[in-house]
PDB file of C-alpha atoms in Angstrom:
ATOM      1  CA  UNK R  98     -26.029 -33.448   3.101  1.00  0.00           C
ATOM      2  CA  UNK R  99     -26.416 -31.056   0.163  1.00  0.00           C
ATOM      3  CA  UNK R 100     -22.921 -29.789  -0.674  1.00  0.00           C
ATOM      4  CA  UNK R 101     -22.304 -26.951  -3.124  1.00  0.00           C
ATOM      5  CA  UNK R 102     -18.909 -27.044  -4.859  1.00  0.00           C
ATOM      6  CA  UNK R 103     -17.368 -23.592  -4.432  1.00  0.00           C
ATOM      7  CA  UNK R 104     -13.731 -24.056  -5.465  1.00  0.00           C
ATOM      8  CA  UNK R 105     -11.374 -26.122  -7.560  1.00  0.00           C
ATOM      9  CA  UNK R 106      -7.709 -25.332  -7.046  1.00  0.00           C
ATOM     10  CA  UNK R 107      -4.342 -26.603  -8.203  1.00  0.00           C
ATOM     11  CA  UNK R 108      -2.131 -28.967  -6.240  1.00  0.00           C
ATOM     12  CA  UNK R 109       1.218 -30.532  -7.078  1.00  0.00           C
ATOM     13  CA  UNK R 110      -0.445 -33.921  -7.323  1.00  0.00           C
ATOM     14  CA  UNK R 111      -4.139 -33.764  -8.157  1.00  0.00           C
ATOM     15  CA  UNK R 112      -6.769 -31.180  -7.390  1.00  0.00           C
ATOM     16  CA  UNK R 113      -8.311 -29.645  -4.277  1.00  0.00           C
ATOM     17  CA  UNK R 114     -12.089 -29.224  -4.343  1.00  0.00           C
ATOM     18  CA  UNK R 115     -13.903 -27.192  -1.715  1.00  0.00           C
ATOM     19  CA  UNK R 116     -17.568 -27.433  -0.827  1.00  0.00           C
ATOM     20  CA  UNK R 117     -20.140 -25.680   1.310  1.00  0.00           C
ATOM     21  CA  UNK R 118     -22.765 -27.636   3.250  1.00  0.00           C
ATOM     22  CA  UNK R 119     -25.988 -25.848   2.345  1.00  0.00           C
ATOM     23  CA  UNK R 120     -27.786 -27.161   5.433  1.00  0.00           C
ATOM     24  CA  UNK R 121     -25.422 -26.059   8.187  1.00  0.00           C
ATOM     25  CA  UNK R 122     -22.848 -23.754   6.532  1.00  0.00           C
ATOM     26  CA  UNK R 123     -19.935 -26.123   7.172  1.00  0.00           C
ATOM     27  CA  UNK R 124     -16.930 -25.844   4.850  1.00  0.00           C
ATOM     28  CA  UNK R 125     -15.825 -29.120   3.299  1.00  0.00           C
ATOM     29  CA  UNK R 126     -12.441 -29.900   1.762  1.00  0.00           C
ATOM     30  CA  UNK R 127     -13.234 -33.018  -0.233  1.00  0.00           C
ATOM     31  CA  UNK R 128     -10.943 -35.995   0.249  1.00  0.00           C
ATOM     32  CA  UNK R 129     -11.370 -39.547  -0.990  1.00  0.00           C
ATOM     33  CA  UNK R 130     -13.148 -42.180   1.100  1.00  0.00           C
ATOM     34  CA  UNK R 131      -9.728 -43.160   2.480  1.00  0.00           C
ATOM     35  CA  UNK R 132      -8.660 -39.592   3.210  1.00  0.00           C
ATOM     36  CA  UNK R 133      -6.438 -39.165   0.143  1.00  0.00           C
ATOM     37  CA  UNK R 134      -6.107 -36.252  -2.276  1.00  0.00           C
ATOM     38  CA  UNK R 135      -8.385 -36.120  -5.301  1.00  0.00           C
ATOM     39  CA  UNK R 136      -7.009 -36.940  -8.766  1.00  0.00           C
ATOM     40  CA  UNK R 137      -6.982 -34.187 -11.384  1.00  0.00           C
ATOM     41  CA  UNK R 138      -9.993 -35.783 -13.126  1.00  0.00           C
ATOM     42  CA  UNK R 139     -12.217 -35.640 -10.025  1.00  0.00           C
ATOM     43  CA  UNK R 140     -15.766 -34.783 -11.145  1.00  0.00           C
ATOM     44  CA  UNK R 141     -16.518 -31.902  -8.776  1.00  0.00           C
ATOM     45  CA  UNK R 142     -16.976 -28.585 -10.605  1.00  0.00           C
ATOM     46  CA  UNK R 143     -17.817 -25.137  -9.248  1.00  0.00           C
ATOM     47  CA  UNK R 144     -21.559 -24.555  -8.975  1.00  0.00           C
ATOM     48  CA  UNK R 145     -22.530 -28.216  -8.801  1.00  0.00           C
ATOM     49  CA  UNK R 146     -24.607 -29.528  -5.895  1.00  0.00           C
ATOM     50  CA  UNK R 147     -24.114 -33.063  -4.604  1.00  0.00           C
ATOM     51  CA  UNK R 148     -25.952 -35.236  -2.134  1.00  0.00           C
ATOM     52  CA  UNK R 149     -22.911 -36.212  -0.083  1.00  0.00           C
ATOM     53  CA  UNK R 150     -22.122 -38.405   2.890  1.00  0.00           C
ATOM     54  CA  UNK R 151     -18.889 -37.431   4.632  1.00  0.00           C
ATOM     55  CA  UNK R 152     -17.072 -37.520   7.945  1.00  0.00           C
ATOM     56  CA  UNK R 153     -14.114 -35.708   9.472  1.00  0.00           C
ATOM     57  CA  UNK R 154     -10.982 -37.155   7.891  1.00  0.00           C
ATOM     58  CA  UNK R 155      -8.904 -39.527  10.001  1.00  0.00           C
ATOM     59  CA  UNK R 156      -5.850 -37.512   8.910  1.00  0.00           C
ATOM     60  CA  UNK R 157      -7.369 -34.056   9.368  1.00  0.00           C
ATOM     61  CA  UNK R 158      -4.633 -31.444   9.537  1.00  0.00           C
ATOM     62  CA  UNK R 159      -3.924 -29.223  12.526  1.00  0.00           C
ATOM     63  CA  UNK R 160      -5.566 -25.843  13.054  1.00  0.00           C
ATOM     64  CA  UNK R 161      -6.565 -23.842  11.182  1.00  0.00           C
ATOM     65  CA  UNK R 162      -7.167 -26.566   8.561  1.00  0.00           C
ATOM     66  CA  UNK R 163     -10.298 -28.094  10.073  1.00  0.00           C
ATOM     67  CA  UNK R 164     -12.263 -28.624   6.838  1.00  0.00           C
ATOM     68  CA  UNK R 165     -10.775 -31.976   5.689  1.00  0.00           C
ATOM     69  CA  UNK R 166     -13.558 -34.537   5.093  1.00  0.00           C
ATOM     70  CA  UNK R 167     -13.539 -38.099   3.834  1.00  0.00           C
ATOM     71  CA  UNK R 168     -16.373 -38.373   1.305  1.00  0.00           C
ATOM     72  CA  UNK R 169     -17.961 -41.798   1.657  1.00  0.00           C
ATOM     73  CA  UNK R 170     -20.510 -41.387  -1.132  1.00  0.00           C
ATOM     74  CA  UNK R 171     -21.854 -38.683  -3.422  1.00  0.00           C
ATOM     75  CA  UNK R 172     -24.569 -38.228  -6.027  1.00  0.00           C
ATOM     76  CA  UNK R 173     -24.852 -35.315  -8.453  1.00  0.00           C
ATOM     77  CA  UNK R 174     -28.035 -33.279  -8.009  1.00  0.00           C
ATOM     78  CA  UNK R 175     -27.850 -30.133 -10.145  1.00  0.00           C
ATOM     79  CA  UNK R 176     -25.747 -27.344 -11.611  1.00  0.00           C
ATOM     80  CA  UNK R 177     -26.355 -23.808 -10.331  1.00  0.00           C
ATOM     81  CA  UNK R 178     -25.841 -20.620 -12.308  1.00  0.00           C
ATOM     82  CA  UNK R 179     -23.306 -18.148 -10.923  1.00  0.00           C
ATOM     83  CA  UNK R 180     -26.082 -15.901  -9.590  1.00  0.00           C
ATOM     84  CA  UNK R 181     -27.716 -18.886  -7.855  1.00  0.00           C
ATOM     85  CA  UNK R 182     -24.350 -19.914  -6.406  1.00  0.00           C
ATOM     86  CA  UNK R 183     -23.795 -16.411  -4.999  1.00  0.00           C
ATOM     87  CA  UNK R 184     -27.299 -16.324  -3.495  1.00  0.00           C
ATOM     88  CA  UNK R 185     -26.726 -19.680  -1.803  1.00  0.00           C
ATOM     89  CA  UNK R 186     -23.388 -18.575  -0.330  1.00  0.00           C
ATOM     90  CA  UNK R 187     -24.878 -15.297   0.923  1.00  0.00           C
ATOM     91  CA  UNK R 188     -27.781 -17.132   2.551  1.00  0.00           C
ATOM     92  CA  UNK R 189     -25.688 -19.770   4.338  1.00  0.00           C
ATOM     93  CA  UNK R 190     -22.482 -18.072   5.549  1.00  0.00           C
ATOM     94  CA  UNK R 191     -21.386 -14.667   6.773  1.00  0.00           C
ATOM     95  CA  UNK R 192     -19.377 -13.008   4.019  1.00  0.00           C
ATOM     96  CA  UNK R 193     -16.631 -10.673   5.276  1.00  0.00           C
ATOM     97  CA  UNK R 194     -16.399  -7.179   3.770  1.00  0.00           C
ATOM     98  CA  UNK R 195     -13.632  -4.583   3.745  1.00  0.00           C
ATOM     99  CA  UNK R 196      -9.858  -4.938   4.037  1.00  0.00           C
ATOM    100  CA  UNK R 197      -7.683  -7.907   4.876  1.00  0.00           C
ATOM    101  CA  UNK R 198      -8.120  -7.206   8.590  1.00  0.00           C
ATOM    102  CA  UNK R 199     -11.741  -8.410   8.295  1.00  0.00           C
ATOM    103  CA  UNK R 200     -10.852 -12.010   7.394  1.00  0.00           C
ATOM    104  CA  UNK R 201      -9.410 -14.906   9.413  1.00  0.00           C
ATOM    105  CA  UNK R 202     -10.283 -13.350  12.773  1.00  0.00           C
ATOM    106  CA  UNK R 203      -8.044 -10.361  11.990  1.00  0.00           C
ATOM    107  CA  UNK R 204      -4.960 -12.549  12.571  1.00  0.00           C
ATOM    108  CA  UNK R 205      -3.183 -12.056   9.225  1.00  0.00           C
ATOM    109  CA  UNK R 206       0.354 -10.712   9.463  1.00  0.00           C
ATOM    110  CA  UNK R 207       2.250  -9.097   6.637  1.00  0.00           C
ATOM    111  CA  UNK R 208       5.748  -9.412   5.206  1.00  0.00           C
ATOM    112  CA  UNK R 209       7.330  -7.989   2.074  1.00  0.00           C
ATOM    113  CA  UNK R 210       6.411 -11.305   0.433  1.00  0.00           C
ATOM    114  CA  UNK R 211       2.773 -11.918   1.373  1.00  0.00           C
ATOM    115  CA  UNK R 212       0.104 -12.028   4.072  1.00  0.00           C
ATOM    116  CA  UNK R 213       0.265 -15.048   6.375  1.00  0.00           C
ATOM    117  CA  UNK R 214      -0.799 -16.687   9.617  1.00  0.00           C
ATOM    118  CA  UNK R 215       1.855 -17.241  12.266  1.00  0.00           C
ATOM    119  CA  UNK R 216       1.798 -20.296  14.576  1.00  0.00           C
ATOM    120  CA  UNK R 217       1.534 -18.049  17.637  1.00  0.00           C
ATOM    121  CA  UNK R 218      -1.830 -16.584  16.533  1.00  0.00           C
ATOM    122  CA  UNK R 219      -4.031 -19.038  14.635  1.00  0.00           C
ATOM    123  CA  UNK R 220      -7.660 -18.483  13.495  1.00  0.00           C
ATOM    124  CA  UNK R 221     -10.445 -21.027  13.911  1.00  0.00           C
ATOM    125  CA  UNK R 222     -10.732 -21.895  10.199  1.00  0.00           C
ATOM    126  CA  UNK R 223      -8.766 -21.825   6.940  1.00  0.00           C
ATOM    127  CA  UNK R 224     -11.479 -20.922   4.410  1.00  0.00           C
ATOM    128  CA  UNK R 225     -13.692 -17.854   4.108  1.00  0.00           C
ATOM    129  CA  UNK R 226     -15.643 -15.687   1.668  1.00  0.00           C
ATOM    130  CA  UNK R 227     -14.742 -12.027   1.255  1.00  0.00           C
ATOM    131  CA  UNK R 228     -15.877  -8.920  -0.620  1.00  0.00           C
ATOM    132  CA  UNK R 229     -12.862  -6.550  -0.777  1.00  0.00           C
ATOM    133  CA  UNK R 230     -13.361  -2.809  -0.528  1.00  0.00           C
ATOM    134  CA  UNK R 231     -10.878  -2.013  -3.313  1.00  0.00           C
ATOM    135  CA  UNK R 232      -9.863  -3.747  -6.551  1.00  0.00           C
ATOM    136  CA  UNK R 233      -7.294  -6.543  -6.772  1.00  0.00           C
ATOM    137  CA  UNK R 234      -4.774  -6.194  -9.606  1.00  0.00           C
ATOM    138  CA  UNK R 235      -3.096  -9.118 -11.341  1.00  0.00           C
ATOM    139  CA  UNK R 236       0.703  -9.227 -11.253  1.00  0.00           C
ATOM    140  CA  UNK R 237       3.407 -11.798 -11.913  1.00  0.00           C
ATOM    141  CA  UNK R 238       5.745 -12.209  -8.953  1.00  0.00           C
ATOM    142  CA  UNK R 239       8.470 -14.852  -8.716  1.00  0.00           C
ATOM    143  CA  UNK R 240       7.119 -16.412 -11.914  1.00  0.00           C
ATOM    144  CA  UNK R 241       3.572 -16.945 -10.608  1.00  0.00           C
ATOM    145  CA  UNK R 242       0.264 -15.143 -11.008  1.00  0.00           C
ATOM    146  CA  UNK R 243      -0.683 -13.217  -7.922  1.00  0.00           C
ATOM    147  CA  UNK R 244      -3.066 -10.425  -7.026  1.00  0.00           C
ATOM    148  CA  UNK R 245      -2.067  -7.166  -5.422  1.00  0.00           C
ATOM    149  CA  UNK R 246      -4.312  -5.775  -2.693  1.00  0.00           C
ATOM    150  CA  UNK R 247      -2.973  -2.537  -1.245  1.00  0.00           C
ATOM    151  CA  UNK R 248       0.678  -3.495  -0.686  1.00  0.00           C
ATOM    152  CA  UNK R 249       0.103  -7.232  -0.296  1.00  0.00           C
ATOM    153  CA  UNK R 250       0.662 -10.052  -2.790  1.00  0.00           C
ATOM    154  CA  UNK R 251      -1.925 -12.859  -2.727  1.00  0.00           C
ATOM    155  CA  UNK R 252      -1.172 -16.150  -4.495  1.00  0.00           C
ATOM    156  CA  UNK R 253      -3.790 -17.298  -6.997  1.00  0.00           C
ATOM    157  CA  UNK R 254      -4.351 -21.072  -7.044  1.00  0.00           C
ATOM    158  CA  UNK R 255      -7.589 -21.464  -9.026  1.00  0.00           C
ATOM    159  CA  UNK R 256      -8.341 -22.687 -12.542  1.00  0.00           C
ATOM    160  CA  UNK R 257     -10.229 -19.621 -13.809  1.00  0.00           C
ATOM    161  CA  UNK R 258      -8.444 -17.485 -16.389  1.00  0.00           C
ATOM    162  CA  UNK R 259      -6.812 -14.711 -14.329  1.00  0.00           C
ATOM    163  CA  UNK R 260      -8.606 -11.383 -14.640  1.00  0.00           C
ATOM    164  CA  UNK R 261      -6.462  -8.276 -15.044  1.00  0.00           C
ATOM    165  CA  UNK R 262      -8.535  -6.536 -12.369  1.00  0.00           C
ATOM    166  CA  UNK R 263     -10.994  -8.024  -9.877  1.00  0.00           C
ATOM    167  CA  UNK R 264     -13.481  -5.235  -9.110  1.00  0.00           C
ATOM    168  CA  UNK R 265     -14.153  -4.135  -5.524  1.00  0.00           C
ATOM    169  CA  UNK R 266     -17.120  -5.902  -3.964  1.00  0.00           C
ATOM    170  CA  UNK R 267     -16.590  -9.108  -5.961  1.00  0.00           C
ATOM    171  CA  UNK R 268     -17.328 -12.258  -3.967  1.00  0.00           C
ATOM    172  CA  UNK R 269     -14.029 -14.120  -3.436  1.00  0.00           C
ATOM    173  CA  UNK R 270     -13.130 -17.420  -1.832  1.00  0.00           C
ATOM    174  CA  UNK R 271      -9.991 -17.108   0.275  1.00  0.00           C
ATOM    175  CA  UNK R 272      -7.981 -19.876   1.899  1.00  0.00           C
ATOM    176  CA  UNK R 273      -4.827 -20.517   3.876  1.00  0.00           C
ATOM    177  CA  UNK R 274      -2.089 -22.747   2.452  1.00  0.00           C
ATOM    178  CA  UNK R 275      -0.576 -25.604   4.420  1.00  0.00           C
ATOM    179  CA  UNK R 276       2.018 -24.797   7.057  1.00  0.00           C
ATOM    180  CA  UNK R 277       5.281 -24.151   5.212  1.00  0.00           C
ATOM    181  CA  UNK R 278       8.749 -22.706   5.674  1.00  0.00           C
ATOM    182  CA  UNK R 279      11.440 -22.144   3.016  1.00  0.00           C
ATOM    183  CA  UNK R 280      14.170 -23.318   5.399  1.00  0.00           C
ATOM    184  CA  UNK R 281      14.875 -24.777   8.841  1.00  0.00           C
ATOM    185  CA  UNK R 282      15.215 -21.368  10.462  1.00  0.00           C
ATOM    186  CA  UNK R 283      12.083 -19.474   9.476  1.00  0.00           C
ATOM    187  CA  UNK R 284       8.879 -20.352  11.342  1.00  0.00           C
ATOM    188  CA  UNK R 285       6.290 -22.322   9.410  1.00  0.00           C
ATOM    189  CA  UNK R 286       3.464 -20.119   8.140  1.00  0.00           C
ATOM    190  CA  UNK R 287       0.110 -20.439   6.393  1.00  0.00           C
ATOM    191  CA  UNK R 288       0.139 -18.026   3.473  1.00  0.00           C
ATOM    192  CA  UNK R 289      -3.006 -16.368   2.164  1.00  0.00           C
ATOM    193  CA  UNK R 290      -4.385 -17.666  -1.143  1.00  0.00           C
ATOM    194  CA  UNK R 291      -7.115 -16.624  -3.549  1.00  0.00           C
ATOM    195  CA  UNK R 292      -9.045 -19.695  -4.653  1.00  0.00           C
ATOM    196  CA  UNK R 293     -11.413 -17.958  -7.076  1.00  0.00           C
ATOM    197  CA  UNK R 294     -14.153 -15.417  -7.658  1.00  0.00           C
ATOM    198  CA  UNK R 295     -17.817 -15.324  -8.663  1.00  0.00           C
ATOM    199  CA  UNK R 296     -18.929 -12.755 -11.239  1.00  0.00           C
TER     200      UNK R 296
END
């Protein structure tokens, strides 16, 4: 399969690299051949295309995180420019446009902290592409870089230098974090994350 690398995001231990199967539009979260996380020096960089053999990971997470794949082999093919990367994404997947209600099957809920998915209303996937209808503004909240969209804070987990303002209409890659709760009382939630942008 030809897999385009579309994201590279931070993890506590290692790096998370996301791909897009250019033949069938499938999203791929790249894991090692044994289903483990990638080390921080993993070769996959945004815009690269690989000939890749993969299968659904033996330890694939529960919904909505269906994209986990064990990569059995890979071979670098080429590096795309940003404009070529955008054209490939637009030709393979349906990019959502508008407000937050347009992404993740309209199932995002909102708190004073951030947008999230609740376990009682889960979408069919945890990764999507989005073109917002208004700008996103960089802020620092609780010591971390986030982006403000209307009244919602969105965590930024990518490696790109944070822009002060992401213009409306910019192609963004959005994802849902792992199920998490700050305590034993609050329900576990998948919080909305911004993986990166393509300008």
